[in-house]
mmCIF file of C-alpha atoms in Angstrom:
data_model
loop_
_atom_site.group_PDB
_atom_site.id
_atom_site.type_symbol
_atom_site.label_atom_id
_atom_site.label_comp_id
_atom_site.label_asym_id
_atom_site.label_seq_id
_atom_site.Cartn_x
_atom_site.Cartn_y
_atom_site.Cartn_z
ATOM 1 C CA UNK I 1 5.901 -7.784 21.445
ATOM 2 C CA UNK I 2 4.621 -10.899 23.150
ATOM 3 C CA UNK I 3 2.880 -14.083 22.093
ATOM 4 C CA UNK I 4 -0.671 -14.630 23.408
ATOM 5 C CA UNK I 5 -1.581 -18.346 23.288
ATOM 6 C CA UNK I 6 -5.296 -17.643 23.785
ATOM 7 C CA UNK I 7 -5.266 -15.458 20.677
ATOM 8 C CA UNK I 8 -2.800 -17.548 18.708
ATOM 9 C CA UNK I 9 -1.037 -14.342 17.731
ATOM 10 C CA UNK I 10 1.910 -12.084 18.421
ATOM 11 C CA UNK I 11 0.673 -8.858 20.021
ATOM 12 C CA UNK I 12 2.382 -5.725 18.716
ATOM 13 C CA UNK I 13 2.122 -2.764 21.089
ATOM 14 C CA UNK I 14 4.748 -0.232 19.963
ATOM 15 C CA UNK I 15 3.595 2.385 17.501
ATOM 16 C CA UNK I 16 6.767 2.268 15.405
ATOM 17 C CA UNK I 17 6.508 -1.523 15.025
ATOM 18 C CA UNK I 18 2.878 -1.261 13.928
ATOM 19 C CA UNK I 19 3.708 1.403 11.360
ATOM 20 C CA UNK I 20 6.512 -0.777 9.985
ATOM 21 C CA UNK I 21 4.141 -3.737 9.587
ATOM 22 C CA UNK I 22 1.372 -1.649 8.008
ATOM 23 C CA UNK I 23 3.801 -0.148 5.504
ATOM 24 C CA UNK I 24 5.126 -3.544 4.435
ATOM 25 C CA UNK I 25 2.263 -5.057 2.448
ATOM 26 C CA UNK I 26 4.688 -7.468 0.749
ATOM 27 C CA UNK I 27 5.562 -9.199 4.005
ATOM 28 C CA UNK I 28 2.161 -8.989 5.698
ATOM 29 C CA UNK I 29 -1.278 -9.909 4.399
ATOM 30 C CA UNK I 30 -4.579 -8.347 5.500
ATOM 31 C CA UNK I 31 -6.612 -11.259 4.158
ATOM 32 C CA UNK I 32 -7.346 -12.649 7.637
ATOM 33 C CA UNK I 33 -7.519 -9.357 9.548
ATOM 34 C CA UNK I 34 -10.688 -10.020 11.575
ATOM 35 C CA UNK I 35 -10.863 -11.981 14.833
ATOM 36 C CA UNK I 36 -11.808 -15.646 14.581
ATOM 37 C CA UNK I 37 -14.501 -17.356 16.655
ATOM 38 C CA UNK I 38 -13.030 -18.896 19.810
ATOM 39 C CA UNK I 39 -14.638 -22.248 18.988
ATOM 40 C CA UNK I 40 -15.507 -24.230 15.887
ATOM 41 C CA UNK I 41 -18.883 -23.167 14.531
ATOM 42 C CA UNK I 42 -21.509 -25.733 13.473
ATOM 43 C CA UNK I 43 -20.890 -26.693 9.858
ATOM 44 C CA UNK I 44 -23.999 -24.983 8.470
ATOM 45 C CA UNK I 45 -23.210 -21.816 10.435
ATOM 46 C CA UNK I 46 -19.590 -21.862 9.257
ATOM 47 C CA UNK I 47 -20.705 -22.248 5.649
ATOM 48 C CA UNK I 48 -23.102 -19.291 5.891
ATOM 49 C CA UNK I 49 -20.479 -17.191 7.683
ATOM 50 C CA UNK I 50 -18.017 -17.850 4.841
ATOM 51 C CA UNK I 51 -20.428 -17.190 1.983
ATOM 52 C CA UNK I 52 -22.958 -14.553 3.123
ATOM 53 C CA UNK I 53 -21.309 -11.876 0.965
ATOM 54 C CA UNK I 54 -21.129 -14.255 -2.001
ATOM 55 C CA UNK I 55 -18.825 -17.075 -3.118
ATOM 56 C CA UNK I 56 -15.154 -16.057 -2.721
ATOM 57 C CA UNK I 57 -16.222 -12.462 -1.971
ATOM 58 C CA UNK I 58 -13.628 -10.336 -0.182
ATOM 59 C CA UNK I 59 -14.207 -6.858 1.259
ATOM 60 C CA UNK I 60 -11.640 -4.139 0.594
ATOM 61 C CA UNK I 61 -10.168 -4.347 4.097
ATOM 62 C CA UNK I 62 -9.122 -7.941 3.420
ATOM 63 C CA UNK I 63 -7.688 -7.409 -0.058
ATOM 64 C CA UNK I 64 -3.948 -7.472 -0.726
ATOM 65 C CA UNK I 65 -2.112 -5.824 -3.638
ATOM 66 C CA UNK I 66 -2.529 -5.591 -6.542
ATOM 67 C CA UNK I 67 -6.313 -6.151 -6.354
ATOM 68 C CA UNK I 68 -6.620 -3.872 -3.358
ATOM 69 C CA UNK I 69 -5.412 -0.792 -5.252
ATOM 70 C CA UNK I 70 -8.004 -1.126 -8.026
ATOM 71 C CA UNK I 71 -10.981 -1.462 -5.662
ATOM 72 C CA UNK I 72 -9.671 1.098 -3.194
ATOM 73 C CA UNK I 73 -9.185 3.736 -5.896
ATOM 74 C CA UNK I 74 -12.872 3.652 -6.806
ATOM 75 C CA UNK I 75 -14.009 3.634 -3.169
ATOM 76 C CA UNK I 76 -11.733 6.572 -2.335
ATOM 77 C CA UNK I 77 -13.554 8.720 -4.876
ATOM 78 C CA UNK I 78 -16.675 8.500 -2.743
ATOM 79 C CA UNK I 79 -14.936 10.050 0.262
ATOM 80 C CA UNK I 80 -12.869 12.875 -1.230
ATOM 81 C CA UNK I 81 -12.835 16.199 0.653
ATOM 82 C CA UNK I 82 -15.215 17.628 -1.959
ATOM 83 C CA UNK I 83 -17.662 14.729 -1.522
ATOM 84 C CA UNK I 84 -17.501 15.092 2.264
ATOM 85 C CA UNK I 85 -18.162 18.850 2.091
ATOM 86 C CA UNK I 86 -21.115 18.290 -0.234
ATOM 87 C CA UNK I 87 -22.643 15.837 2.232
ATOM 88 C CA UNK I 88 -22.040 17.923 5.365
ATOM 89 C CA UNK I 89 -25.440 19.706 5.220
ATOM 90 C CA UNK I 90 -27.123 16.289 5.393
ATOM 91 C CA UNK I 91 -24.969 15.294 8.364
ATOM 92 C CA UNK I 92 -25.838 18.549 10.140
ATOM 93 C CA UNK I 93 -29.538 18.022 9.517
ATOM 94 C CA UNK I 94 -29.369 14.522 10.986
ATOM 95 C CA UNK I 95 -27.440 15.773 14.028
ATOM 96 C CA UNK I 96 -29.812 18.693 14.591
ATOM 97 C CA UNK I 97 -32.898 16.496 14.361
ATOM 98 C CA UNK I 98 -31.558 13.979 16.878
ATOM 99 C CA UNK I 99 -30.337 16.664 19.243
ATOM 100 C CA UNK I 100 -33.767 18.319 19.235
ATOM 101 C CA UNK I 101 -35.416 14.990 20.059
ATOM 102 C CA UNK I 102 -33.050 14.211 22.943
ATOM 103 C CA UNK I 103 -32.871 17.773 24.289
ATOM 104 C CA UNK I 104 -36.342 17.382 25.825
ATOM 105 C CA UNK I 105 -35.054 14.576 28.073
ATOM 106 C CA UNK I 106 -33.665 15.375 31.505
ATOM 107 C CA UNK I 107 -31.575 12.195 31.558
ATOM 108 C CA UNK I 108 -30.841 9.669 28.818
ATOM 109 C CA UNK I 109 -28.398 7.064 27.541
ATOM 110 C CA UNK I 110 -26.187 8.947 25.112
ATOM 111 C CA UNK I 111 -25.186 5.739 23.272
ATOM 112 C CA UNK I 112 -28.661 4.441 22.396
ATOM 113 C CA UNK I 113 -30.434 7.803 22.150
ATOM 114 C CA UNK I 114 -27.882 9.670 20.048
ATOM 115 C CA UNK I 115 -24.550 8.058 19.119
ATOM 116 C CA UNK I 116 -25.843 4.851 17.492
ATOM 117 C CA UNK I 117 -28.878 6.239 15.613
ATOM 118 C CA UNK I 118 -26.843 9.249 14.462
ATOM 119 C CA UNK I 119 -23.901 7.272 13.109
ATOM 120 C CA UNK I 120 -26.187 4.671 11.522
ATOM 121 C CA UNK I 121 -28.363 7.221 9.742
ATOM 122 C CA UNK I 122 -25.378 9.190 8.451
ATOM 123 C CA UNK I 123 -23.687 6.250 6.722
ATOM 124 C CA UNK I 124 -26.973 4.751 5.511
ATOM 125 C CA UNK I 125 -28.029 8.030 3.914
ATOM 126 C CA UNK I 126 -24.621 8.395 2.245
ATOM 127 C CA UNK I 127 -24.982 4.912 0.781
ATOM 128 C CA UNK I 128 -28.633 5.298 -0.159
ATOM 129 C CA UNK I 129 -30.107 2.708 2.205
ATOM 130 C CA UNK I 130 -33.907 3.133 2.539
ATOM 131 C CA UNK I 131 -35.045 4.400 5.946
ATOM 132 C CA UNK I 132 -37.004 1.246 6.742
ATOM 133 C CA UNK I 133 -33.782 -0.798 6.663
ATOM 134 C CA UNK I 134 -31.806 1.258 9.191
ATOM 135 C CA UNK I 135 -32.731 -0.872 12.206
ATOM 136 C CA UNK I 136 -32.144 -4.097 10.308
ATOM 137 C CA UNK I 137 -28.681 -2.925 9.275
ATOM 138 C CA UNK I 138 -27.901 -2.365 12.945
ATOM 139 C CA UNK I 139 -29.177 -5.846 13.856
ATOM 140 C CA UNK I 140 -27.212 -7.487 11.053
ATOM 141 C CA UNK I 141 -24.047 -5.695 12.181
ATOM 142 C CA UNK I 142 -24.568 -6.936 15.742
ATOM 143 C CA UNK I 143 -25.091 -10.483 14.480
ATOM 144 C CA UNK I 144 -21.786 -10.329 12.651
ATOM 145 C CA UNK I 145 -20.019 -9.336 15.875
ATOM 146 C CA UNK I 146 -21.682 -12.154 17.781
ATOM 147 C CA UNK I 147 -20.453 -14.717 15.244
ATOM 148 C CA UNK I 148 -16.910 -13.352 15.269
ATOM 149 C CA UNK I 149 -16.896 -13.454 19.068
ATOM 150 C CA UNK I 150 -18.540 -16.884 19.511
ATOM 151 C CA UNK I 151 -17.545 -18.558 22.785
ATOM 152 C CA UNK I 152 -17.727 -22.120 24.105
ATOM 153 C CA UNK I 153 -21.164 -21.686 25.663
ATOM 154 C CA UNK I 154 -22.784 -20.284 22.511
ATOM 155 C CA UNK I 155 -26.232 -21.653 21.679
ATOM 156 C CA UNK I 156 -26.098 -23.381 18.235
ATOM 157 C CA UNK I 157 -29.647 -22.269 17.417
ATOM 158 C CA UNK I 158 -28.743 -18.687 18.284
ATOM 159 C CA UNK I 159 -25.675 -18.915 16.057
ATOM 160 C CA UNK I 160 -27.858 -20.159 13.206
ATOM 161 C CA UNK I 161 -30.155 -17.175 13.689
ATOM 162 C CA UNK I 162 -27.158 -14.845 13.474
ATOM 163 C CA UNK I 163 -25.861 -16.602 10.355
ATOM 164 C CA UNK I 164 -29.241 -16.429 8.655
ATOM 165 C CA UNK I 165 -29.292 -12.727 9.489
ATOM 166 C CA UNK I 166 -25.982 -12.291 7.680
ATOM 167 C CA UNK I 167 -27.331 -14.163 4.679
ATOM 168 C CA UNK I 168 -30.201 -11.656 4.652
ATOM 169 C CA UNK I 169 -27.656 -8.810 4.946
ATOM 170 C CA UNK I 170 -25.807 -10.047 1.871
ATOM 171 C CA UNK I 171 -29.030 -10.543 -0.089
ATOM 172 C CA UNK I 172 -30.195 -7.037 0.850
ATOM 173 C CA UNK I 173 -26.917 -5.513 -0.344
ATOM 174 C CA UNK I 174 -27.122 -7.330 -3.687
ATOM 175 C CA UNK I 175 -30.738 -6.293 -4.181
ATOM 176 C CA UNK I 176 -30.016 -2.634 -3.386
ATOM 177 C CA UNK I 177 -27.057 -2.578 -5.763
ATOM 178 C CA UNK I 178 -29.157 -4.041 -8.575
ATOM 179 C CA UNK I 179 -31.727 -1.294 -8.029
ATOM 180 C CA UNK I 180 -29.048 1.404 -8.284
ATOM 181 C CA UNK I 181 -27.511 -0.263 -11.324
ATOM 182 C CA UNK I 182 -30.830 0.059 -13.141
ATOM 183 C CA UNK I 183 -31.870 3.433 -11.686
ATOM 184 C CA UNK I 184 -28.995 5.546 -10.254
ATOM 185 C CA UNK I 185 -29.706 8.023 -7.465
ATOM 186 C CA UNK I 186 -27.699 10.637 -5.615
ATOM 187 C CA UNK I 187 -25.871 8.235 -3.304
ATOM 188 C CA UNK I 188 -22.576 6.437 -2.882
ATOM 189 C CA UNK I 189 -23.724 3.093 -4.295
ATOM 190 C CA UNK I 190 -24.734 4.800 -7.541
ATOM 191 C CA UNK I 191 -21.409 6.643 -7.669
ATOM 192 C CA UNK I 192 -19.446 3.411 -7.317
ATOM 193 C CA UNK I 193 -21.427 1.817 -10.135
ATOM 194 C CA UNK I 194 -21.628 4.737 -12.558
ATOM 195 C CA UNK I 195 -19.334 7.651 -11.666
ATOM 196 C CA UNK I 196 -15.899 6.215 -10.895
ATOM 197 C CA UNK I 197 -12.766 8.329 -11.110
ATOM 198 C CA UNK I 198 -11.529 8.500 -14.692
ATOM 199 C CA UNK I 199 -14.382 6.263 -15.785
ATOM 200 C CA UNK I 200 -13.285 3.439 -13.482
ATOM 201 C CA UNK I 201 -16.153 1.799 -11.633
ATOM 202 C CA UNK I 202 -16.826 -1.430 -9.766
ATOM 203 C CA UNK I 203 -19.052 -4.257 -10.925
ATOM 204 C CA UNK I 204 -22.377 -4.879 -9.209
ATOM 205 C CA UNK I 205 -20.908 -7.904 -7.440
ATOM 206 C CA UNK I 206 -17.903 -5.897 -6.236
ATOM 207 C CA UNK I 207 -20.083 -3.110 -4.864
ATOM 208 C CA UNK I 208 -22.403 -5.628 -3.178
ATOM 209 C CA UNK I 209 -19.419 -7.025 -1.271
ATOM 210 C CA UNK I 210 -18.388 -3.590 0.032
ATOM 211 C CA UNK I 211 -21.833 -2.335 1.135
ATOM 212 C CA UNK I 212 -22.104 -4.359 4.392
ATOM 213 C CA UNK I 213 -18.566 -3.363 5.406
ATOM 214 C CA UNK I 214 -19.284 0.315 4.777
ATOM 215 C CA UNK I 215 -22.442 0.066 6.893
ATOM 216 C CA UNK I 216 -20.773 -1.973 9.648
ATOM 217 C CA UNK I 217 -17.545 0.001 9.962
ATOM 218 C CA UNK I 218 -19.154 3.306 9.049
ATOM 219 C CA UNK I 219 -21.552 3.414 11.966
ATOM 220 C CA UNK I 220 -20.143 1.227 14.730
ATOM 221 C CA UNK I 221 -16.728 2.858 15.038
ATOM 222 C CA UNK I 222 -18.209 6.363 14.866
ATOM 223 C CA UNK I 223 -20.785 5.593 17.565
ATOM 224 C CA UNK I 224 -18.092 4.128 19.787
ATOM 225 C CA UNK I 225 -15.795 7.104 19.242
ATOM 226 C CA UNK I 226 -18.602 9.481 20.221
ATOM 227 C CA UNK I 227 -19.185 7.513 23.408
ATOM 228 C CA UNK I 228 -15.522 7.700 24.373
ATOM 229 C CA UNK I 229 -15.122 11.364 23.480
ATOM 230 C CA UNK I 230 -18.136 12.454 25.513
ATOM 231 C CA UNK I 231 -17.350 10.220 28.470
ATOM 232 C CA UNK I 232 -13.763 11.431 28.773
ATOM 233 C CA UNK I 233 -14.619 15.106 28.356
ATOM 234 C CA UNK I 234 -17.607 15.020 30.697
ATOM 235 C CA UNK I 235 -15.508 13.429 33.432
ATOM 236 C CA UNK I 236 -12.566 15.809 32.938
ATOM 237 C CA UNK I 237 -12.042 18.672 35.429
ATOM 238 C CA UNK I 238 -13.199 21.313 32.947
ATOM 239 C CA UNK I 239 -16.228 19.296 31.888
ATOM 240 C CA UNK I 240 -18.439 20.044 28.923
ATOM 241 C CA UNK I 241 -18.218 23.807 29.547
ATOM 242 C CA UNK I 242 -14.729 23.875 28.003
ATOM 243 C CA UNK I 243 -16.205 22.705 24.708
ATOM 244 C CA UNK I 244 -19.249 24.963 24.867
ATOM 245 C CA UNK I 245 -17.070 28.022 25.613
ATOM 246 C CA UNK I 246 -14.648 27.201 22.809
ATOM 247 C CA UNK I 247 -11.688 26.632 25.120
ATOM 248 C CA UNK I 248 -11.316 23.208 23.498
ATOM 249 C CA UNK I 249 -11.829 23.004 19.749
ATOM 250 C CA UNK I 250 -13.965 20.230 18.330
ATOM 251 C CA UNK I 251 -11.075 19.076 16.127
ATOM 252 C CA UNK I 252 -8.711 18.731 19.103
ATOM 253 C CA UNK I 253 -11.377 16.928 21.119
ATOM 254 C CA UNK I 254 -11.997 14.434 18.311
ATOM 255 C CA UNK I 255 -8.311 13.665 17.774
ATOM 256 C CA UNK I 256 -7.602 13.225 21.469
ATOM 257 C CA UNK I 257 -10.639 10.996 21.899
ATOM 258 C CA UNK I 258 -9.418 8.781 19.052
ATOM 259 C CA UNK I 259 -5.919 8.703 20.517
ATOM 260 C CA UNK I 260 -6.858 8.126 24.137
ATOM 261 C CA UNK I 261 -9.329 5.273 23.631
ATOM 262 C CA UNK I 262 -9.389 4.098 20.027
ATOM 263 C CA UNK I 263 -12.783 2.726 18.898
ATOM 264 C CA UNK I 264 -10.883 0.053 16.985
ATOM 265 C CA UNK I 265 -8.678 -1.770 19.488
ATOM 266 C CA UNK I 266 -6.622 -3.539 16.833
ATOM 267 C CA UNK I 267 -6.502 -5.655 13.690
ATOM 268 C CA UNK I 268 -4.682 -8.793 12.600
ATOM 269 C CA UNK I 269 -2.040 -9.344 9.935
ATOM 270 C CA UNK I 270 -0.362 -12.547 8.721
ATOM 271 C CA UNK I 271 3.323 -12.804 7.810
ATOM 272 C CA UNK I 272 3.695 -14.003 4.214
ATOM 273 C CA UNK I 273 7.404 -14.806 4.687
ATOM 274 C CA UNK I 274 10.011 -15.037 7.435
ATOM 275 C CA UNK I 275 10.414 -11.556 8.833
ATOM 276 C CA UNK I 276 11.654 -9.559 11.837
ATOM 277 C CA UNK I 277 9.301 -7.232 13.735
ATOM 278 C CA UNK I 278 10.993 -5.154 16.383
ATOM 279 C CA UNK I 279 13.552 -7.650 17.676
ATOM 280 C CA UNK I 280 11.403 -10.764 17.168
ATOM 281 C CA UNK I 281 12.005 -13.230 14.344
ATOM 282 C CA UNK I 282 8.709 -14.519 12.939
ATOM 283 C CA UNK I 283 8.152 -17.433 10.588
ATOM 284 C CA UNK I 284 5.954 -17.196 7.515
ATOM 285 C CA UNK I 285 2.340 -17.791 8.543
ATOM 286 C CA UNK I 286 2.712 -16.125 11.948
ATOM 287 C CA UNK I 287 -0.326 -14.121 12.983
ATOM 288 C CA UNK I 288 0.095 -10.631 14.457
ATOM 289 C CA UNK I 289 -2.403 -8.531 16.376
ATOM 290 C CA UNK I 290 -1.644 -4.832 15.890
ATOM 291 C CA UNK I 291 -3.019 -3.098 18.974
ATOM 292 C CA UNK I 292 -3.931 0.353 17.673
ATOM 293 C CA UNK I 293 -5.216 1.378 21.083
ATOM 294 C CA UNK I 294 -1.808 0.663 22.607
ATOM 295 C CA UNK I 295 -0.160 2.841 19.947
ATOM 296 C CA UNK I 296 -2.153 5.758 21.302
ATOM 297 C CA UNK I 297 -0.633 5.163 24.749
ATOM 298 C CA UNK I 298 2.960 4.718 23.535
ATOM 299 C CA UNK I 299 5.232 6.970 25.590
ATOM 300 C CA UNK I 300 7.668 7.166 22.651
ATOM 301 C CA UNK I 301 5.007 8.974 20.618
ATOM 302 C CA UNK I 302 3.098 10.909 23.299
ATOM 303 C CA UNK I 303 4.439 13.014 26.145
ATOM 304 C CA UNK I 304 1.626 12.153 28.591
ATOM 305 C CA UNK I 305 0.039 9.012 27.134
ATOM 306 C CA UNK I 306 -2.211 8.185 30.121
ATOM 307 C CA UNK I 307 -3.727 11.686 30.402
ATOM 308 C CA UNK I 308 -6.757 12.849 28.434
ATOM 309 C CA UNK I 309 -5.671 16.244 27.110
ATOM 310 C CA UNK I 310 -7.412 17.651 24.017
ATOM 311 C CA UNK I 311 -4.727 20.330 23.675
ATOM 312 C CA UNK I 312 -1.976 17.754 23.113
ATOM 313 C CA UNK I 313 -2.185 17.610 19.289
ATOM 314 C CA UNK I 314 -2.977 13.920 19.002
ATOM 315 C CA UNK I 315 -3.067 13.421 15.217
ATOM 316 C CA UNK I 316 -0.287 10.802 15.426
ATOM 317 C CA UNK I 317 -2.720 8.137 16.659
ATOM 318 C CA UNK I 318 -3.457 4.978 14.660
ATOM 319 C CA UNK I 319 -7.225 4.929 15.182
ATOM 320 C CA UNK I 320 -7.659 4.996 11.393
ATOM 321 C CA UNK I 321 -4.826 2.566 10.756
ATOM 322 C CA UNK I 322 -1.885 3.312 8.454
ATOM 323 C CA UNK I 323 -0.531 2.452 5.027
ATOM 324 C CA UNK I 324 -2.603 1.141 2.130
ATOM 325 C CA UNK I 325 -5.441 0.135 4.484
ATOM 326 C CA UNK I 326 -5.715 3.541 6.154
ATOM 327 C CA UNK I 327 -9.445 4.112 6.746
ATOM 328 C CA UNK I 328 -10.888 5.371 3.465
ATOM 329 C CA UNK I 329 -13.625 7.227 5.363
ATOM 330 C CA UNK I 330 -11.316 8.986 7.839
ATOM 331 C CA UNK I 331 -12.170 12.484 6.591
ATOM 332 C CA UNK I 332 -15.862 11.611 6.552
ATOM 333 C CA UNK I 333 -15.683 10.259 10.117
ATOM 334 C CA UNK I 334 -13.843 13.327 11.396
ATOM 335 C CA UNK I 335 -16.492 15.629 9.915
ATOM 336 C CA UNK I 336 -19.258 13.444 11.341
ATOM 337 C CA UNK I 337 -17.762 13.508 14.837
ATOM 338 C CA UNK I 338 -17.126 17.249 14.815
ATOM 339 C CA UNK I 339 -20.614 18.061 13.563
ATOM 340 C CA UNK I 340 -22.181 15.954 16.325
ATOM 341 C CA UNK I 341 -20.118 17.699 19.007
ATOM 342 C CA UNK I 342 -20.993 21.146 17.641
ATOM 343 C CA UNK I 343 -24.711 20.363 17.510
ATOM 344 C CA UNK I 344 -24.781 19.066 21.083
ATOM 345 C CA UNK I 345 -22.680 21.940 22.421
ATOM 346 C CA UNK I 346 -25.138 24.410 20.907
ATOM 347 C CA UNK I 347 -28.334 22.757 22.152
ATOM 348 C CA UNK I 348 -27.161 21.081 25.382
ATOM 349 C CA UNK I 349 -24.621 23.427 27.009
ATOM 350 C CA UNK I 350 -25.270 22.061 30.509
ATOM 351 C CA UNK I 351 -24.562 18.392 29.741
ATOM 352 C CA UNK I 352 -23.056 16.347 32.598
ATOM 353 C CA UNK I 353 -22.606 12.713 33.532
ATOM 354 C CA UNK I 354 -25.566 11.260 35.403
ATOM 355 C CA UNK I 355 -24.737 9.984 38.905
ATOM 356 C CA UNK I 356 -24.225 6.255 39.293
ATOM 357 C CA UNK I 357 -21.750 3.553 38.396
ATOM 358 C CA UNK I 358 -19.179 4.346 35.698
ATOM 359 C CA UNK I 359 -19.980 2.759 32.319
ATOM 360 C CA UNK I 360 -18.534 -0.582 31.289
ATOM 361 C CA UNK I 361 -17.180 -1.698 27.926
ATOM 362 C CA UNK I 362 -18.908 -4.439 25.955
ATOM 363 C CA UNK I 363 -16.938 -7.703 25.743
ATOM 364 C CA UNK I 364 -16.470 -7.465 21.968
ATOM 365 C CA UNK I 365 -13.357 -7.241 19.831
ATOM 366 C CA UNK I 366 -11.917 -5.470 17.910
ATOM 367 C CA UNK I 367 -14.448 -2.764 18.746
ATOM 368 C CA UNK I 368 -14.091 -0.701 21.927
ATOM 369 C CA UNK I 369 -17.671 0.033 22.902
ATOM 370 C CA UNK I 370 -19.354 1.419 26.025
ATOM 371 C CA UNK I 371 -22.481 -0.463 27.075
ATOM 372 C CA UNK I 372 -24.222 2.829 27.862
ATOM 373 C CA UNK I 373 -23.431 6.392 28.905
ATOM 374 C CA UNK I 374 -26.001 8.015 31.172
ATOM 375 C CA UNK I 375 -26.012 11.823 30.872
ATOM 376 C CA UNK I 376 -28.249 14.607 32.134
ATOM 377 C CA UNK I 377 -28.756 18.280 31.414
#
């Protein structure tokens, strides 16, 4: 552990220390788990950023017990293994359609041509978002990142545009939920409102708060994981042929990709009382940054942490977090990633990296995103 003045937080890098923190929800709060802007936002922007979901609205990832358990229980019902299996034909259809459209290209950017539109359409269709809103959901998600990552040279007018976009995002979510409240359909929003486990459901306001988070987290992390998985495998000695020939299973490839370069670099927690983490004594109110990506490179947990090896049985990673805030869509995401890999292996067996400069990562946090990934076939 070390203290980073620029972040105003203690950075936790050992897997065992992170697990201990994530298991102790009495000593650590998730309420302030997102990064904060590096500078003070204009007052009107700050107000919109605080209230775009609704007054005092809190998404499930920021809830602490006991409220967290009630909301999480209903959300979990939408991502059970049975629900995931029932939705898999839709995921496969989306993957197949996109693969067919990109297969005619000799060279393309894998991120913009496949990973992002695929992940966005999958989560939007599960939720019941109308097709004409897909692109806007992507834009709204990007605007949220830009506000969280605001720097000293940010243009105030640009920040206001981003904040107004988030206000539109919140209004869209509330409108969609009201539609499903009055006329349920075969989608997740309707399930949360009408078909909760044991008769337990969420109110329209509670569902409206969760919808933007499900869209944001549901597509951005999956797209980024796909980028990492394909980049690392395409640049490995065996290349894509090892996947096409079945030498490497899709499940092993997914788990190693999540371990080797987690799409979620880390999340924050706040100590609610004086506590010891590792060998460091922390006062109540101390902020911690749990670096999930570092956990995947911890030599205490992995024999060869710096090597990309899909045969290494990497399920001990923390890419989905741990404890009560373990990613509720983990099973859904795993199926989504595997289906994408299978579809591409079938239709594009000769995939390789395009010549040129290696890709760079976008300067955003906590996401770990490639700017582009040029491939050819």
